Amino acid sequence: MSERLQPGDTAPDFTLPDADGNEVSLAAHKGRKVIVYFYPAAMTPGCTKQACDFTDNLDVLAGAGYDVIGVSPDKPEKLAKFRDKENLKVTLVGDPSKAVMEAYGAFGEKKLYGKTVTGVIRSTIVVDEDGKVERALYNVKATGHVAKIIKDLGI
């Protein structure tokens, strides 16, 4: 079971391919706040709702100094289909090895329909300008989560 991050921890750096196969790294966002959210799979109902909510609020978040990166175990080809089908503007990156998810505590045991399974734990990590964890939210709901983040961050 991977360790969950706590506020004040240094966010693990990562470099992962985006939907177009370009490398995206957390270090490249130094000096800006970043919302890194982890979701189980592109093109599933909950994950689509969440990605659309982030896209719909991207201007508000960017205006408050936040970049948004969505991480799933999907390959870039599937992410590109997801982005194009849903008209997503949020940066989506793939972590097929799940190494980054594990480093963030977003992969491990979770309850699914009353059963314990191993998989992606829907999580959102807010990283400050210096690369430190500002907030670490685990087992979040897909619906209404973006509105809650905006409210909690005082945006």
Backbone as a ProteinNet text record, in pm:
[ID]
protein_1_A
[PRIMARY]
MSERLQPGDTAPDFTLPDADGNEVSLAAHKGRKVIVYFYPAAMTPGCTKQACDFTDNLDVLAGAGYDVIGVSPDKPEKLAKFRDKENLKVTLVGDPSKAVMEAYGAFGEKKLYGKTVTGVIRSTIVVDEDGKVERALYNVKATGHVAKIIKDLGI
[TERTIARY]
85.5	0	89.1	65.9	149.5	110.2	208.5	187.2	110.8	17.2	-54.6	27.1	20.3	92.4	18.5	95	39.6	79	-1.2	39.1	179.1	261.1	399.1	499.4	453	543	586.7	703.4	745.1	671.4	604.2	532.5	634.2	617.8	711.7	709.8	828.1	833.5	800.8	750.6	721.2	734.5	757.7	753.6	677.1	561.9	474.1	429.1	394.4	348.4	204.3	179.7	42.7	-29	-149.1	-230.9	-163.2	-70.1	1.1	139.5	172.3	302.1	412.9	377.7	477.4	495.9	619.6	645.9	597.4	529.7	481.3	545.4	609.5	671.3	618.4	616.3	573.4	674.1	802.2	907.7	888.7	833.8	812.6	708.7	633.7	529.6	575.4	703.5	754.6	723.2	679.5	641.8	492.1	421.8	275.2	218.4	97.6	30.6	-25.1	-26.7	-73.9	-172.7	-284.9	-379.1	-353.1	-304.2	-278.5	-390.5	-470.5	-577.7	-561	-592.8	-576.3	-714.3	-734.8	-864.5	-841.7	-938.3	-917.7	-907.1	-993.7	-991.4	-1061.3	-997.8	-1058.1	-1183.7	-1276.9	-1400.1	-1492.9	-1488.3	-1587.4	-1672.9	-1796.4	-1886.9	-1834.9	-1788.4	-1740.7	-1617.3	-1525.4	-1401.2	-1429	-1526.8	-1565.4	-1625.7	-1714.7	-1777.2	-1670	-1575.5	-1470.1	-1382.6	-1341.2	-1256.5	-1330.7	-1460.8	-1540.9	-1555.2	-1573.2	-1581.9	-1451.8	-1338.3	-1210	-1196.9	-1235	-1227.6	-1317	-1439.9	-1534.4	-1484.1	-1401.3	-1352.2	-1205.3	-1147.7	-1004.8	-967.9	-1049.6	-1019.9	-1020.4	-1116	-1125.3	-1000	-964	-846.9	-718.6	-704	-583.8	-573	-686.6	-687.9	-641.7	-662.5	-618	-477	-411.9	-272.7	-254	-358.6	-348.8	-344.2	-252.3	-251.9	-316.7	-373.4	-440.3	-382.2	-345.4	-294.6	-374.6	-435.6	-508.3	-422.3	-413.3	-328.2	-413.9	-398.9	-466.7	-368.3	-402.4	-312	-323.4	-401.6	-424	-301.7	-294.2	-188.1	-226.7	-127.3	-155.4	-263.3	-268.6	-367.9	-510.6	-533.8	-667.4	-696.3	-594.8	-613.4	-650.6	-587.9	-617.8	-762.8	-810.1	-949.5	-1044	-1010.2	-1090.5	-1097.6	-983	-975.9	-1059.3	-1041.7	-1111.1	-1262.2	-1300.5	-1443.1	-1517.2	-1453.6	-1519.5	-1479.7	-1393.9	-1349.9	-1279.2	-1192.2	-1124.9	-1008.6	-994.1	-884.2	-779.3	-812.2	-721.8	-608.5	-489.2	-375.3	-395	-394	-408.4	-278.1	-228.7	-107.1	-133.5	-55.9	-71.6	39	0.2	94.6	66.8	92.7	61.1	133.2	251.8	324.9	269	189.8	129.2	232.3	358	464.3	435.6	387.2	356.8	236	136.4	18.4	58.5	147.7	193	270.5	353.9	432.8	341.5	225	129.6	26.7	34.3	-62.9	-198	-200.9	-326.8	-350.7	-276.2	-298.3	-284.8	-381.4	-374.3	-509.6	-529.3	-655.9	-763.2	-881.1	-996.7	-1121.6	-1229.8	-1358.5	-1431.8	-1481.5	-1559.4	-1681.8	-1797.4	-1922.3	-1912.2	-1854.1	-1846.2	-1732.2	-1658.4	-1545.6	-1415.4	-1312.9	-1180.9	-1108.2	-1065.3	-992.8	-867.7	-775.8	-657.6	-676.5	-657.7	-676.3	-643	-683.1	-659.4	-756	-702.5	-783.2	-804.8	-929.2	-957.3	-908.7	-809.3	-741	-707.8	-695.2	-653.9	-548.3	-434.8	-324.9	-303.2	-307.9	-280.9	-136.4	-55.8	87.1	111.6	187.2	212.6	327	357.8	458.5	597.3	622.4	753.9	759.5	652.6	652.3	614.6	556.2	511.3	361.5	320.3	178.9	105	4.9	-79	-200.4	-260.3	-374.3	-361.5	-404.5	-403.7	-540.2	-618.5	-755.7	-766	-809.5	-818.7	-963	-993.5	-1128.1	-1232.3	-1201	-1294	-1402.5	-1512.4	-1621.9	-1596.3	-1634.9	-1615.8	-1707.1	-1830.7	-1929.5	-1922.7	-1914.9	-1914	-1778.2	-1678.8	-1546.8	-1477.9	-1487.4	-1419.5	-1478.8	-1610.4	-1675.9	-1628.5	-1612.4	-1566	-1421.8	-1336	-1196.9	-1193.7	-1271.2	-1273.8	-1318.3	-1420.7	-1470.6	-1364.2	-1306.2	-1206.5	-1081	-1043.6	-924.3	-956.6	-1083.7	-1124.3	-1113.3	-1136.8	-1128	-1264
-118.6	0	123.7	211.1	330.6	431.8	508.5	609.4	727.5	778.2	897.3	1021	1118.1	1242.9	1327.7	1411.3	1502.3	1644.6	1745	1883.8	1909.3	1977.9	2006.3	1910.8	1792	1697.7	1758.1	1716.6	1754.7	1664.1	1724.3	1645.3	1572.2	1442.3	1367.7	1423.9	1451.1	1500	1384.8	1417.4	1315	1374.3	1287.2	1321.2	1209	1243.9	1145.6	1196.3	1105	1147.3	1197.8	1308.2	1357.8	1289.4	1336.6	1274	1274.9	1368.3	1376.5	1313.2	1250	1185.6	1280.1	1407.5	1503.3	1483.2	1505	1485.5	1605.1	1574.3	1675.8	1643.4	1743.5	1719.9	1819.6	1776.5	1866.2	1980.1	1950	2050.9	2168.4	2142.4	2249.2	2350.9	2317	2405.8	2482.4	2471.7	2540.1	2688.8	2747.6	2888.1	2907.8	2799.9	2803.5	2693.7	2713.3	2607.9	2506.5	2381.4	2275.2	2185.9	2159.1	2060.2	1933.5	1829.2	1700.8	1608.1	1563.5	1473.1	1337.6	1234.9	1096.7	1034.7	972	911.1	774	681	541.8	516.3	576.6	540.2	644	677.7	768.7	704.5	788.7	749.2	662.4	676.9	614.6	729.1	702.6	812	907.9	855.4	942	1021.2	955.5	1021.7	1128.5	1102.3	1200.8	1323	1301.6	1411.9	1497	1431.7	1502.8	1583.1	1522.3	1590.7	1709	1691.3	1801	1914.3	1880.4	1983.3	2062.9	1993.9	2066	2155	2102.5	2181.2	2304.7	2285.9	2398.1	2506.2	2469.6	2565.1	2601.3	2560	2582.5	2730.8	2815.3	2958.5	3017.7	2975.9	3024.2	2980.8	2853.7	2799.8	2865.9	2879	2941.5	3086.6	3154.7	3294.2	3309.8	3204.7	3205.4	3148.2	3118.1	3071.9	2922.3	2846.2	2700.1	2638.2	2543.5	2457.5	2326	2253.1	2126.8	2014.9	1904.8	1786.8	1666.2	1595.3	1473.2	1352.4	1258.4	1140.1	1014.2	927.3	797.3	692.6	563.7	460.4	440.7	525.3	509.3	547.6	487.4	521	650.1	723.2	849.9	841	729	714.7	722.3	656.8	659.2	798.3	862.2	997.6	1094.5	1078.5	1165.6	1146.1	1021.9	995	1058.2	1043	1098.4	1250.4	1313.1	1458.7	1506.9	1442.2	1486.3	1461	1346.5	1311.8	1408.2	1444.4	1527	1674	1709.6	1848.8	1899.8	1818.4	1852	1947.8	2044.6	2140.5	2114.6	2029.5	1997.8	1908.4	1923.4	1839.8	1699.9	1599.6	1460.4	1386.6	1314.8	1236.2	1091.4	1001.2	858.5	803.3	717.5	652.3	501.3	435.3	291.7	206.1	246.5	167.3	188.1	294.6	333.4	376.7	399	438.9	575.7	669.2	803	796	718.8	702.2	645.5	548.1	489.7	592.2	672.5	773.8	876.7	900	997.4	933.2	802	734.7	719.1	728	723.1	587.7	486.9	351.9	256.5	168.7	73.4	13.1	-32.8	-95.2	9.7	-24.2	63.6	-22.3	35.9	-34.1	-0.5	-103.1	-84.6	-174	-113	-187.6	-288.2	-244.7	-328	-428.7	-440.7	-533.4	-455.6	-516.5	-455.2	-495.8	-397.4	-422.2	-334.9	-366.6	-283.8	-206.1	-74.7	6.1	151.1	234.3	378	435.8	511.4	579.3	721.8	758.3	892.4	994	1071.1	1160.7	1292.5	1396	1527	1582.2	1620.9	1677.8	1820.3	1916.1	2055.4	2084.2	2124.3	2148.7	2299.4	2354	2498.6	2534.3	2664.3	2713.5	2655.1	2609.1	2555	2402.2	2340.2	2194.9	2120	2190.8	2126.7	2097.4	1990.7	1954.4	2054.3	2119.5	2213	2138.9	2053.8	1971.5	1834.6	1731.9	1595.7	1534.8	1515.3	1466.2	1328.6	1230.1	1092.9	1043.4	947.5	890.3	998.4	1089.9	1198.1	1147.9	1217.3	1185.2	1254.8	1192.5	1252.6	1373.4	1361.6	1466.3	1568.4	1696.5	1803.4	1832.2	1751.7	1766.4	1896.7	1934.9	2055.6	2179.2	2183	2295.6	2304.2	2188.4	2185.5	2237.5	2196.7	2244.1	2396.5	2448.6	2593.3	2665.9	2612.4	2672.1	2663.8	2543.9	2522.9	2608.2	2632.9	2714.5	2864.2	2896.6	3036.9	3111	3038.2	3099.2	3155.4
0	0	0	-92.8	-101.4	5.2	47.9	150.6	93	168.5	125.6	160.2	72.3	95.7	197.6	265.4	365.7	329.3	371.4	347.5	403	323.9	363.1	301.1	257.1	189	55.1	8.6	-126.2	-224.2	-321.6	-421.2	-508.1	-526.7	-611.8	-754.7	-808.3	-945.6	-1038.8	-1155.5	-1255.1	-1394.1	-1488.3	-1630.5	-1698.2	-1756.9	-1819.7	-1955.7	-2047.8	-2180.6	-2176.2	-2249.1	-2259.3	-2375.9	-2408.2	-2512	-2649.1	-2670	-2797.6	-2791.8	-2677.7	-2663.1	-2616.9	-2589.7	-2539.5	-2390.3	-2343.3	-2200.8	-2119.3	-2010.5	-1916.7	-1782.5	-1721.7	-1590.9	-1489.2	-1365.2	-1257.6	-1243.3	-1258.6	-1242.6	-1338.7	-1455.9	-1554.6	-1506.8	-1402.6	-1350.2	-1225.7	-1192.3	-1072.8	-1083.9	-973.9	-975.3	-994.4	-1030	-1038.7	-950.2	-906.7	-830.8	-930.9	-890.5	-980.3	-905.5	-971.7	-920.8	-1001.9	-932.9	-998.3	-952.9	-1049	-1008.6	-1076.9	-1000.4	-1044.5	-1063.2	-1179	-1207.8	-1270	-1252	-1293.5	-1443.3	-1525.5	-1668	-1754.5	-1865	-1962.8	-2020.5	-2057.6	-2126.4	-2042.1	-1909.8	-1822.1	-1766.5	-1725.3	-1689	-1581.4	-1468.5	-1360.9	-1400.4	-1467.5	-1508.4	-1614.4	-1700.4	-1801.4	-1733.1	-1637.8	-1564	-1497.3	-1430.7	-1359	-1456.7	-1566.8	-1665	-1727.9	-1754.7	-1810.5	-1708.1	-1581.1	-1476.3	-1467.7	-1473.3	-1470.6	-1594.8	-1711.5	-1835.1	-1825.1	-1775.3	-1763.8	-1668.9	-1572.4	-1472.4	-1491.5	-1605	-1627.9	-1626.7	-1687.2	-1689.5	-1548.8	-1467.6	-1328.8	-1251.1	-1265.7	-1195.1	-1244.3	-1376.4	-1433.3	-1388.8	-1382.8	-1338.7	-1194.5	-1114.9	-975	-961.5	-1075.8	-1072.2	-1066.3	-1099.5	-1093.6	-1232.9	-1252.2	-1369.4	-1326.4	-1420.6	-1387.7	-1474.8	-1409.1	-1479.6	-1431.7	-1526.8	-1494.5	-1526.6	-1432.3	-1449.1	-1441.1	-1541.5	-1539.6	-1591.7	-1576.3	-1628.5	-1779.6	-1847.3	-1990.8	-2074	-2193.6	-2289.5	-2362.5	-2417.4	-2485.9	-2594.1	-2668.5	-2775.6	-2720.6	-2607	-2546.2	-2490.1	-2433.2	-2380.6	-2492.3	-2609.1	-2723.5	-2768.2	-2772.8	-2809.4	-2708.4	-2580.3	-2469.7	-2482.7	-2501	-2513.4	-2631.6	-2745.9	-2866.6	-2858.3	-2806.1	-2796.3	-2703.7	-2591.3	-2489.2	-2497.4	-2594.8	-2609.3	-2483.5	-2427.1	-2301.1	-2324.8	-2234.4	-2242.6	-2133.9	-2039	-1929.1	-1982	-1926.5	-1965.2	-1907.7	-1994.8	-1951.5	-1978.6	-1878.7	-1896	-1855.8	-1915.8	-1889.9	-1802.9	-1709.6	-1618.1	-1619.8	-1736.6	-1746	-1641.8	-1598.9	-1498.4	-1357.8	-1342.4	-1213.8	-1109.9	-1151.1	-1057.7	-996	-1076.3	-1023.7	-930.7	-970.8	-884.2	-748.7	-750.8	-624.4	-542.2	-608.2	-537	-469.3	-527.5	-472.8	-379.3	-359.1	-273.7	-341.5	-474.6	-549.2	-614.9	-571.8	-622.6	-505	-489.2	-379	-352.3	-229.4	-193.2	-177.3	-227.4	-211.3	-210.4	-164.2	-164	-293	-359.7	-480.8	-470.2	-459	-442.8	-328.4	-217.4	-97.9	-95.1	-207.2	-212.6	-205	-147.3	-145	-272.4	-348.9	-473.6	-475.4	-564.2	-583.6	-712.8	-704.5	-824.5	-799.4	-893.5	-883.4	-780.7	-686.9	-586.6	-637.7	-666.1	-718.3	-615.3	-653.6	-560.5	-627.6	-545.9	-595.9	-501.5	-559.1	-482	-532.5	-440.7	-476.1	-434.9	-534.1	-512.8	-522.7	-426.4	-429	-524.3	-532.4	-627.2	-603.8	-481.9	-447.9	-456.4	-505.2	-518.9	-392.2	-295.7	-171.5	-179.5	-112.7	-109.8	-21.3	-81	-5.8	50.4	-33.1	7	-57.5	15.9	-37.1	-6.8	-111.9	-96.4	-161.8	-84.3	-133.8	-129.4	-216.7	-226.9	-251.8	-342.5	-373.1	-468.3	-471.2	-563	-695.4	-804.7	-936.9	-955.2	-909	-929.1	-816.2	-852.7	-753.5	-693.1	-728.9	-667.2	-707.2	-833.6	-880.5	-812.8	-800.1	-731.6	-586.1	-522.5	-382.9	-372.4	-466	-464.8	-478.6	-573.9	-596.9	-470.8	-404.9	-281	-170.5	-152.6	-46.4	-66.9	-191.6	-219.9	-216.3	-197.8	-190	-323.8	-433.1	-567	-604.3
[MASK]
+++++++++++++++++++++++++++++++++++++++++++++++++++++++++++++++++++++++++++++++++++++++++++++++++++++++++++++++++++++++++++++++++++++++++++++++++++++++++++

